[in-house]
Every structure is written in structure tokens, then in C-alpha cells.
Amino acid sequence: MHTKSLQTAMLKSYGKNKLVSRAGLAQTVKKLQKAGKKVVFTNGCFDLIHAGHIASFNYARSLGDALIVGLNSDKSLAKLKGPKRPLVSEKNRAKVLSALDCVDYIVIFGEDTPEKLLSELKPDILVKGKDYKLSEIAGRQFVKKVCRFPIVKGQSTSNLISLIVKRYG
């Protein structure tokens, strides 16, 4: 196989790029809702995708017709989690999320919370983990319904990082 053919095959293996602009996504949400579709939104850093994330994405997608994943930018992730993060760039995190069938759209936001993004998009349902109290969920006032997903025991990015450091120091 020629180098160019190999590169083309590798790019195709990433699947569809589901990363969209905020402005374009707001229009898409309006069109979906006008067509009677239910739009679901969840968000996070998703620095190291694990089984808990996959379970939450599948749960969120089961609640509606389209799932939007709001992805913290590299800058906002570092502000929230500390200067050693992210481990994976926003571009590569978006590529990983694009490979998931349950995810329809990905949008990167640079703020600490997705509140401003939710005020622009106005999806029908917002999904967050049960580790958040309802009063702590940013942007809840811009959706019709908030659903909280049970945390998958033993699954967290912080636990994965600790395990890697412990094993490989």
C-alpha cells in the first residue's frame, strides 16, 4: 500500500467529524426541534474516555433523537483541572467522541461551565452525573428537563490518572 493510500485509510478510520461551530449548531437545534425531535445535551472534559463516559453517553442518547456533547476547551480544562491537564488535546478528544455512534454533534466551549452555550442552544434535555446536585447544574434554566445519570462505580478520569502514575511513576 502506498503511503498516501495508508494515510487516506487512517483518516477514514476516524469516522465522521461531528465537531461543529456554536452558531451552526444553534441553527441545527432549532431545525431539529421544529421537526419534533428531542435534543439532548451533556458536557464535560472527557480527557480520558472510560466506561463511565460511554454509559452516560448511551443513557443521554436514549432520552432523545440527537445528542450534543459540549467539550471543554484545552484552556478551560486546564483552568478546571490544573496545569498538568489536558492529557489529550481538544482536537483529539473531539476525534474520539466523533467515533461514538451515540454522539451526533460535538461543540467546544471555552467557558468554565456550559451555561452560555446552553442559553444559545436551548436543547430539550440536559444530562449530568448524579454527583451533581440539581442546584449545581449550570444552565439548567435553559432546558425543559434535567436528567442525572448514576455514576459508574470505580470509573473516573482522576482514578485512571492515579493508577497510571502509581504503576508507571
PDB file of C-alpha atoms in Angstrom:
ATOM      1  CA  MET A   1       0.000   0.000   0.000  1.00  0.00           C
ATOM      2  CA  HIS A   2       1.336   3.427  -0.906  1.00  0.00           C
ATOM      3  CA  THR A   3       1.921   5.999   1.835  1.00  0.00           C
ATOM      4  CA  LYS A   4      -0.855   8.257   0.514  1.00  0.00           C
ATOM      5  CA  SER A   5      -3.325   5.319   0.447  1.00  0.00           C
ATOM      6  CA  LEU A   6      -2.364   4.388   4.005  1.00  0.00           C
ATOM      7  CA  GLN A   7      -2.892   7.960   5.193  1.00  0.00           C
ATOM      8  CA  THR A   8      -6.309   8.090   3.488  1.00  0.00           C
ATOM      9  CA  ALA A   9      -7.317   4.784   5.075  1.00  0.00           C
ATOM     10  CA  MET A  10      -6.196   6.010   8.508  1.00  0.00           C
ATOM     11  CA  LEU A  11      -8.171   9.247   8.171  1.00  0.00           C
ATOM     12  CA  LYS A  12     -11.296   7.325   7.148  1.00  0.00           C
ATOM     13  CA  SER A  13     -10.931   5.143  10.249  1.00  0.00           C
ATOM     14  CA  TYR A  14     -11.637   8.193  12.442  1.00  0.00           C
ATOM     15  CA  GLY A  15     -15.192   8.225  11.137  1.00  0.00           C
ATOM     16  CA  LYS A  16     -17.321  11.285  10.570  1.00  0.00           C
ATOM     17  CA  ASN A  17     -16.127  14.532  12.091  1.00  0.00           C
ATOM     18  CA  LYS A  18     -19.010  15.607  14.305  1.00  0.00           C
ATOM     19  CA  LEU A  19     -17.331  18.786  15.589  1.00  0.00           C
ATOM     20  CA  VAL A  20     -19.483  21.789  14.694  1.00  0.00           C
ATOM     21  CA  SER A  21     -19.486  25.532  15.351  1.00  0.00           C
ATOM     22  CA  ARG A  22     -21.671  27.068  18.039  1.00  0.00           C
ATOM     23  CA  ALA A  23     -23.573  29.256  15.577  1.00  0.00           C
ATOM     24  CA  GLY A  24     -24.193  26.413  13.150  1.00  0.00           C
ATOM     25  CA  LEU A  25     -25.279  24.123  15.951  1.00  0.00           C
ATOM     26  CA  ALA A  26     -27.826  26.619  17.276  1.00  0.00           C
ATOM     27  CA  GLN A  27     -29.483  26.602  13.840  1.00  0.00           C
ATOM     28  CA  THR A  28     -29.387  22.790  13.722  1.00  0.00           C
ATOM     29  CA  VAL A  29     -31.035  22.532  17.145  1.00  0.00           C
ATOM     30  CA  LYS A  30     -33.849  24.863  16.033  1.00  0.00           C
ATOM     31  CA  LYS A  31     -34.414  22.783  12.876  1.00  0.00           C
ATOM     32  CA  LEU A  32     -34.464  19.518  14.823  1.00  0.00           C
ATOM     33  CA  GLN A  33     -36.898  20.876  17.396  1.00  0.00           C
ATOM     34  CA  LYS A  34     -39.132  22.352  14.691  1.00  0.00           C
ATOM     35  CA  ALA A  35     -39.257  18.850  13.148  1.00  0.00           C
ATOM     36  CA  GLY A  36     -40.440  17.473  16.516  1.00  0.00           C
ATOM     37  CA  LYS A  37     -37.100  15.948  17.505  1.00  0.00           C
ATOM     38  CA  LYS A  38     -35.874  15.894  21.095  1.00  0.00           C
ATOM     39  CA  VAL A  39     -32.342  17.293  21.525  1.00  0.00           C
ATOM     40  CA  VAL A  40     -30.198  16.097  24.444  1.00  0.00           C
ATOM     41  CA  PHE A  41     -27.053  17.816  25.742  1.00  0.00           C
ATOM     42  CA  THR A  42     -24.284  16.657  28.043  1.00  0.00           C
ATOM     43  CA  ASN A  43     -20.872  18.135  28.673  1.00  0.00           C
ATOM     44  CA  GLY A  44     -17.503  17.591  30.258  1.00  0.00           C
ATOM     45  CA  CYS A  45     -13.763  17.437  29.832  1.00  0.00           C
ATOM     46  CA  PHE A  46     -13.582  13.810  28.664  1.00  0.00           C
ATOM     47  CA  ASP A  47      -9.797  13.861  28.913  1.00  0.00           C
ATOM     48  CA  LEU A  48      -9.531  10.067  29.102  1.00  0.00           C
ATOM     49  CA  ILE A  49     -12.667   8.358  27.837  1.00  0.00           C
ATOM     50  CA  HIS A  50     -13.675   5.435  30.077  1.00  0.00           C
ATOM     51  CA  ALA A  51     -16.607   3.046  30.510  1.00  0.00           C
ATOM     52  CA  GLY A  52     -18.469   5.505  32.753  1.00  0.00           C
ATOM     53  CA  HIS A  53     -18.423   8.110  29.988  1.00  0.00           C
ATOM     54  CA  ILE A  54     -19.663   5.613  27.417  1.00  0.00           C
ATOM     55  CA  ALA A  55     -22.514   4.545  29.698  1.00  0.00           C
ATOM     56  CA  SER A  56     -23.521   8.175  30.273  1.00  0.00           C
ATOM     57  CA  PHE A  57     -23.429   8.977  26.533  1.00  0.00           C
ATOM     58  CA  ASN A  58     -25.590   5.945  25.740  1.00  0.00           C
ATOM     59  CA  TYR A  59     -28.026   6.903  28.510  1.00  0.00           C
ATOM     60  CA  ALA A  60     -28.195  10.505  27.281  1.00  0.00           C
ATOM     61  CA  ARG A  61     -28.739   9.446  23.670  1.00  0.00           C
ATOM     62  CA  SER A  62     -31.554   7.100  24.733  1.00  0.00           C
ATOM     63  CA  LEU A  63     -33.501  10.115  26.022  1.00  0.00           C
ATOM     64  CA  GLY A  64     -33.876  11.823  22.659  1.00  0.00           C
ATOM     65  CA  ASP A  65     -33.265  11.960  18.942  1.00  0.00           C
ATOM     66  CA  ALA A  66     -29.912  13.764  18.873  1.00  0.00           C
ATOM     67  CA  LEU A  67     -27.058  14.010  21.381  1.00  0.00           C
ATOM     68  CA  ILE A  68     -24.819  17.051  21.624  1.00  0.00           C
ATOM     69  CA  VAL A  69     -21.614  16.752  23.634  1.00  0.00           C
ATOM     70  CA  GLY A  70     -20.240  20.045  24.926  1.00  0.00           C
ATOM     71  CA  LEU A  71     -16.474  19.639  25.243  1.00  0.00           C
ATOM     72  CA  ASN A  72     -14.351  21.862  27.474  1.00  0.00           C
ATOM     73  CA  SER A  73     -11.572  23.538  25.507  1.00  0.00           C
ATOM     74  CA  ASP A  74      -7.962  22.829  26.456  1.00  0.00           C
ATOM     75  CA  LYS A  75      -7.764  26.201  28.193  1.00  0.00           C
ATOM     76  CA  SER A  76     -10.952  25.734  30.248  1.00  0.00           C
ATOM     77  CA  LEU A  77      -9.992  22.144  31.124  1.00  0.00           C
ATOM     78  CA  ALA A  78      -6.602  23.315  32.435  1.00  0.00           C
ATOM     79  CA  LYS A  79      -8.335  26.026  34.468  1.00  0.00           C
ATOM     80  CA  LEU A  80     -10.744  23.483  35.993  1.00  0.00           C
ATOM     81  CA  LYS A  81      -8.377  20.537  36.499  1.00  0.00           C
ATOM     82  CA  GLY A  82      -4.961  22.138  36.859  1.00  0.00           C
ATOM     83  CA  PRO A  83      -1.907  22.974  34.742  1.00  0.00           C
ATOM     84  CA  LYS A  84      -0.985  19.329  34.017  1.00  0.00           C
ATOM     85  CA  ARG A  85      -4.218  18.811  32.106  1.00  0.00           C
ATOM     86  CA  PRO A  86      -5.418  18.143  29.500  1.00  0.00           C
ATOM     87  CA  LEU A  87      -3.641  14.907  28.746  1.00  0.00           C
ATOM     88  CA  VAL A  88      -5.369  14.733  25.355  1.00  0.00           C
ATOM     89  CA  SER A  89      -5.871  17.831  23.192  1.00  0.00           C
ATOM     90  CA  GLU A  90      -9.373  19.129  22.440  1.00  0.00           C
ATOM     91  CA  LYS A  91      -8.872  18.225  18.777  1.00  0.00           C
ATOM     92  CA  ASN A  92      -8.069  14.603  19.642  1.00  0.00           C
ATOM     93  CA  ARG A  93     -10.799  14.385  22.297  1.00  0.00           C
ATOM     94  CA  ALA A  94     -13.267  15.531  19.623  1.00  0.00           C
ATOM     95  CA  LYS A  95     -11.962  12.833  17.246  1.00  0.00           C
ATOM     96  CA  VAL A  96     -12.512  10.135  19.863  1.00  0.00           C
ATOM     97  CA  LEU A  97     -16.030  11.402  20.587  1.00  0.00           C
ATOM     98  CA  SER A  98     -16.753  11.547  16.838  1.00  0.00           C
ATOM     99  CA  ALA A  99     -16.134   7.797  16.639  1.00  0.00           C
ATOM    100  CA  LEU A 100     -19.041   7.089  19.016  1.00  0.00           C
ATOM    101  CA  ASP A 101     -22.308   6.234  17.271  1.00  0.00           C
ATOM    102  CA  CYS A 102     -24.371   7.622  20.145  1.00  0.00           C
ATOM    103  CA  VAL A 103     -22.862  11.120  19.721  1.00  0.00           C
ATOM    104  CA  ASP A 104     -24.378  13.261  16.978  1.00  0.00           C
ATOM    105  CA  TYR A 105     -22.687  16.641  17.476  1.00  0.00           C
ATOM    106  CA  ILE A 106     -19.674  17.949  19.401  1.00  0.00           C
ATOM    107  CA  VAL A 107     -19.141  21.591  20.257  1.00  0.00           C
ATOM    108  CA  ILE A 108     -16.136  23.022  22.095  1.00  0.00           C
ATOM    109  CA  PHE A 109     -16.698  25.748  24.663  1.00  0.00           C
ATOM    110  CA  GLY A 110     -14.082  27.860  26.425  1.00  0.00           C
ATOM    111  CA  GLU A 111     -16.019  28.973  29.484  1.00  0.00           C
ATOM    112  CA  ASP A 112     -15.799  27.236  32.881  1.00  0.00           C
ATOM    113  CA  THR A 113     -19.381  25.987  32.518  1.00  0.00           C
ATOM    114  CA  PRO A 114     -21.658  25.395  29.519  1.00  0.00           C
ATOM    115  CA  GLU A 115     -24.231  27.907  30.789  1.00  0.00           C
ATOM    116  CA  LYS A 116     -23.713  30.443  27.977  1.00  0.00           C
ATOM    117  CA  LEU A 117     -23.666  27.654  25.386  1.00  0.00           C
ATOM    118  CA  LEU A 118     -26.915  26.218  26.755  1.00  0.00           C
ATOM    119  CA  SER A 119     -28.506  29.678  26.622  1.00  0.00           C
ATOM    120  CA  GLU A 120     -27.618  29.789  22.910  1.00  0.00           C
ATOM    121  CA  LEU A 121     -28.632  26.218  22.017  1.00  0.00           C
ATOM    122  CA  LYS A 122     -31.661  25.661  24.281  1.00  0.00           C
ATOM    123  CA  PRO A 123     -31.731  21.850  23.969  1.00  0.00           C
ATOM    124  CA  ASP A 124     -34.669  19.924  25.412  1.00  0.00           C
ATOM    125  CA  ILE A 125     -32.794  17.792  27.955  1.00  0.00           C
ATOM    126  CA  LEU A 126     -29.570  18.298  29.916  1.00  0.00           C
ATOM    127  CA  VAL A 127     -27.798  15.211  31.309  1.00  0.00           C
ATOM    128  CA  LYS A 128     -25.235  15.356  34.114  1.00  0.00           C
ATOM    129  CA  GLY A 129     -23.917  12.831  36.610  1.00  0.00           C
ATOM    130  CA  LYS A 130     -25.666  12.232  39.919  1.00  0.00           C
ATOM    131  CA  ASP A 131     -22.539  13.554  41.625  1.00  0.00           C
ATOM    132  CA  TYR A 132     -24.014  16.998  40.863  1.00  0.00           C
ATOM    133  CA  LYS A 133     -26.874  18.357  42.945  1.00  0.00           C
ATOM    134  CA  LEU A 134     -29.623  19.823  40.773  1.00  0.00           C
ATOM    135  CA  SER A 135     -28.845  23.295  42.146  1.00  0.00           C
ATOM    136  CA  GLU A 136     -25.202  22.912  40.991  1.00  0.00           C
ATOM    137  CA  ILE A 137     -26.006  22.103  37.363  1.00  0.00           C
ATOM    138  CA  ALA A 138     -25.074  25.107  35.246  1.00  0.00           C
ATOM    139  CA  GLY A 139     -27.555  26.076  32.554  1.00  0.00           C
ATOM    140  CA  ARG A 140     -30.470  24.049  33.901  1.00  0.00           C
ATOM    141  CA  GLN A 141     -32.762  27.059  33.430  1.00  0.00           C
ATOM    142  CA  PHE A 142     -32.310  26.848  29.628  1.00  0.00           C
ATOM    143  CA  VAL A 143     -33.697  23.326  29.192  1.00  0.00           C
ATOM    144  CA  LYS A 144     -37.093  21.690  29.667  1.00  0.00           C
ATOM    145  CA  LYS A 145     -35.724  18.803  31.709  1.00  0.00           C
ATOM    146  CA  VAL A 146     -32.579  17.810  33.625  1.00  0.00           C
ATOM    147  CA  CYS A 147     -31.708  14.129  33.997  1.00  0.00           C
ATOM    148  CA  ARG A 148     -28.983  12.891  36.313  1.00  0.00           C
ATOM    149  CA  PHE A 149     -27.056   9.747  35.409  1.00  0.00           C
ATOM    150  CA  PRO A 150     -25.831   7.348  38.126  1.00  0.00           C
ATOM    151  CA  ILE A 151     -22.051   7.358  38.366  1.00  0.00           C
ATOM    152  CA  VAL A 152     -20.431   4.079  37.317  1.00  0.00           C
ATOM    153  CA  LYS A 153     -18.523   2.882  40.386  1.00  0.00           C
ATOM    154  CA  GLY A 154     -14.741   2.974  40.050  1.00  0.00           C
ATOM    155  CA  GLN A 155     -14.839   4.876  36.767  1.00  0.00           C
ATOM    156  CA  SER A 156     -13.242   8.294  36.786  1.00  0.00           C
ATOM    157  CA  THR A 157     -10.507  10.095  34.915  1.00  0.00           C
ATOM    158  CA  SER A 158      -8.817  11.032  38.196  1.00  0.00           C
ATOM    159  CA  ASN A 159      -8.732   7.353  39.221  1.00  0.00           C
ATOM    160  CA  LEU A 160      -7.215   6.407  35.864  1.00  0.00           C
ATOM    161  CA  ILE A 161      -4.534   9.075  36.166  1.00  0.00           C
ATOM    162  CA  SER A 162      -3.712   7.956  39.727  1.00  0.00           C
ATOM    163  CA  LEU A 163      -3.447   4.341  38.588  1.00  0.00           C
ATOM    164  CA  ILE A 164      -1.137   5.256  35.698  1.00  0.00           C
ATOM    165  CA  VAL A 165       1.110   7.324  37.988  1.00  0.00           C
ATOM    166  CA  LYS A 166       1.159   4.530  40.593  1.00  0.00           C
ATOM    167  CA  ARG A 167       2.070   1.853  38.050  1.00  0.00           C
ATOM    168  CA  TYR A 168       4.408   3.812  35.810  1.00  0.00           C
ATOM    169  CA  GLY A 169       5.501   6.648  38.117  1.00  0.00           C
TER     170      GLY A 169
END
